[in-house]
Every structure is written in structure tokens, then in C-alpha cells.
CSV table of C-alpha atoms in Angstrom, one decimal:
chain,number,residue,atom,x,y,z
A,19,MET,CA,125.1,179.7,176.0
A,20,ARG,CA,121.5,179.5,175.0
A,21,ILE,CA,122.4,178.5,171.5
A,22,THR,CA,124.6,175.6,172.9
A,23,ILE,CA,121.7,174.4,175.1
A,24,ALA,CA,119.3,174.6,172.1
A,25,ILE,CA,121.7,172.7,169.9
A,26,ALA,CA,122.2,170.0,172.6
A,27,GLY,CA,118.5,169.6,173.0
A,28,LEU,CA,118.0,169.3,169.3
A,29,VAL,CA,120.8,166.7,169.1
A,30,MET,CA,119.2,164.7,171.9
A,31,LEU,CA,115.8,164.9,170.2
A,32,LEU,CA,117.2,163.7,166.8
A,33,ALA,CA,119.2,160.9,168.5
A,34,GLY,CA,115.9,159.4,169.6
A,35,CYS,CA,114.7,159.1,166.0
A,36,THR,CA,115.1,155.9,164.0
A,37,SER,CA,114.5,155.1,160.4
A,38,ASP,CA,113.4,151.5,160.9
A,39,ASN,CA,109.8,152.3,161.8
A,40,SER,CA,110.3,150.8,165.3
A,41,GLY,CA,107.6,153.1,166.6
A,42,THR,CA,104.9,151.4,164.5
A,43,THR,CA,102.3,149.1,166.1
A,44,ALA,CA,102.6,146.4,163.5
A,45,TYR,CA,105.0,144.8,161.1
A,46,LEU,CA,104.2,143.1,157.8
A,47,ASP,CA,105.8,140.0,156.2
A,48,MET,CA,105.1,139.4,152.5
A,49,GLY,CA,106.6,137.2,149.9
A,50,PRO,CA,107.4,133.5,149.1
A,51,GLY,CA,109.6,132.9,152.2
A,52,ILE,CA,107.0,133.2,154.9
A,53,ARG,CA,106.9,130.2,157.2
A,54,PRO,CA,103.9,129.2,159.3
A,55,ILE,CA,104.1,129.9,163.0
A,56,PRO,CA,102.1,128.3,165.8
A,57,GLY,CA,98.5,129.3,165.2
A,58,SER,CA,98.8,129.5,161.5
A,59,ILE,CA,96.3,127.3,159.5
A,60,THR,CA,99.2,125.6,157.7
A,61,TYR,CA,101.4,125.1,160.8
A,62,GLY,CA,102.3,121.4,160.8
A,63,GLY,CA,101.2,120.9,157.2
A,64,GLN,CA,98.1,121.6,155.1
A,65,PRO,CA,94.7,121.1,156.7
A,66,ARG,CA,93.0,117.7,156.1
A,67,THR,CA,89.9,119.3,154.7
A,68,ARG,CA,90.0,121.1,151.5
A,69,LEU,CA,88.1,124.3,150.6
A,70,THR,CA,86.2,122.8,147.7
A,71,LYS,CA,83.5,125.5,147.2
A,72,ALA,CA,85.8,128.5,147.2
A,73,PRO,CA,87.2,129.4,143.8
A,74,VAL,CA,90.9,129.0,143.1
A,75,GLY,CA,92.7,132.3,143.8
A,76,SER,CA,90.3,133.2,146.6
A,77,ILE,CA,91.7,135.1,149.6
A,78,VAL,CA,91.3,133.4,153.0
A,79,PRO,CA,91.9,135.7,156.0
A,80,HIS,CA,93.0,134.2,159.4
A,81,GLU,CA,93.4,136.0,162.7
A,82,PHE,CA,94.8,134.7,166.0
A,83,ARG,CA,97.0,135.5,169.0
A,84,ASN,CA,100.6,134.4,168.9
A,85,GLN,CA,102.6,133.0,171.9
A,86,LEU,CA,103.3,136.6,173.1
A,87,GLY,CA,99.7,137.5,173.0
A,88,GLN,CA,100.0,139.7,170.0
A,89,ARG,CA,97.3,139.8,167.4
A,90,VAL,CA,98.4,138.2,164.1
A,91,GLU,CA,96.5,138.6,160.8
A,92,GLU,CA,97.5,136.2,158.0
A,93,THR,CA,96.3,136.0,154.4
A,94,TYR,CA,96.2,132.8,152.4
A,95,ILE,CA,95.4,132.2,148.7
A,96,ILE,CA,93.7,129.0,147.5
A,97,GLN,CA,96.0,127.2,145.0
A,98,PRO,CA,94.8,125.1,142.0
A,99,ASP,CA,95.4,121.9,143.9
A,100,ARG,CA,93.1,123.3,146.7
A,101,SER,CA,96.0,123.8,149.1
A,102,LEU,CA,96.5,127.1,151.0
A,103,LYS,CA,99.5,129.4,150.3
A,104,LEU,CA,100.5,131.8,153.0
A,105,VAL,CA,101.2,135.2,151.3
A,106,SER,CA,101.2,137.8,154.1
A,107,ARG,CA,101.4,138.1,157.8
A,108,ARG,CA,100.9,141.2,160.0
A,109,VAL,CA,101.8,141.1,163.7
A,110,HIS,CA,100.4,143.9,165.8
A,111,ARG,CA,102.9,144.8,168.5
A,112,GLY,CA,100.7,147.3,170.3
A,113,PRO,CA,99.2,146.6,173.8
A,114,PHE,CA,95.6,146.7,172.6
A,115,TRP,CA,93.4,145.0,170.0
A,116,ASP,CA,93.3,147.3,166.9
A,117,ASP,CA,89.6,146.7,166.2
């Protein structure tokens, strides 16, 4: 009887585990298919002003809150035509700022 209870408890414990990292406090988007979201520098098109003093290939970090109040960190790279290319986005899903 004790073995049955122990096995049932172990099964219930393992049933709560997932392999998709849903317990993490952030998720990361990377690659060429990232689309700007409200709050992104390039949302609605490239900014009117160009970064003329920063060298091509420079990394530009950007941090803001999304519509759900989650902290979003984005990384842009300055292209040869001085436009910004969004290369990664991390959305923190936790209830607190991760300072």
C-alpha cells in the first residue's frame, strides 16, 4: 500500500513537469522574422532621424513595457544604410522588474 501511494505521488509530481520551459521568467525571440511590436523603435517604420555617429554594425539596446506591462528588451543593429535591424527580443513574464 505504501509503495502504491509513493508511486502515485511520484506520478503526480512528474505530471506537473513540462519540457517547454514554461516556468522561466522570460522568453527570447531571435532571427530574421522578428516583427516590431508597439513600443519598438521600428514599429510603424524606421525612425526619421538616423544614427549618423554610431558605426555600422553597432548594437543599439532598447527597453520598454509592452501592453501587458511586461518588460521588453530589444536589440537592434545599425545597417550600412543607417537603418535599424531588429535582431532579438526578450520579454520578461515575471511579476517584477528584473533589475
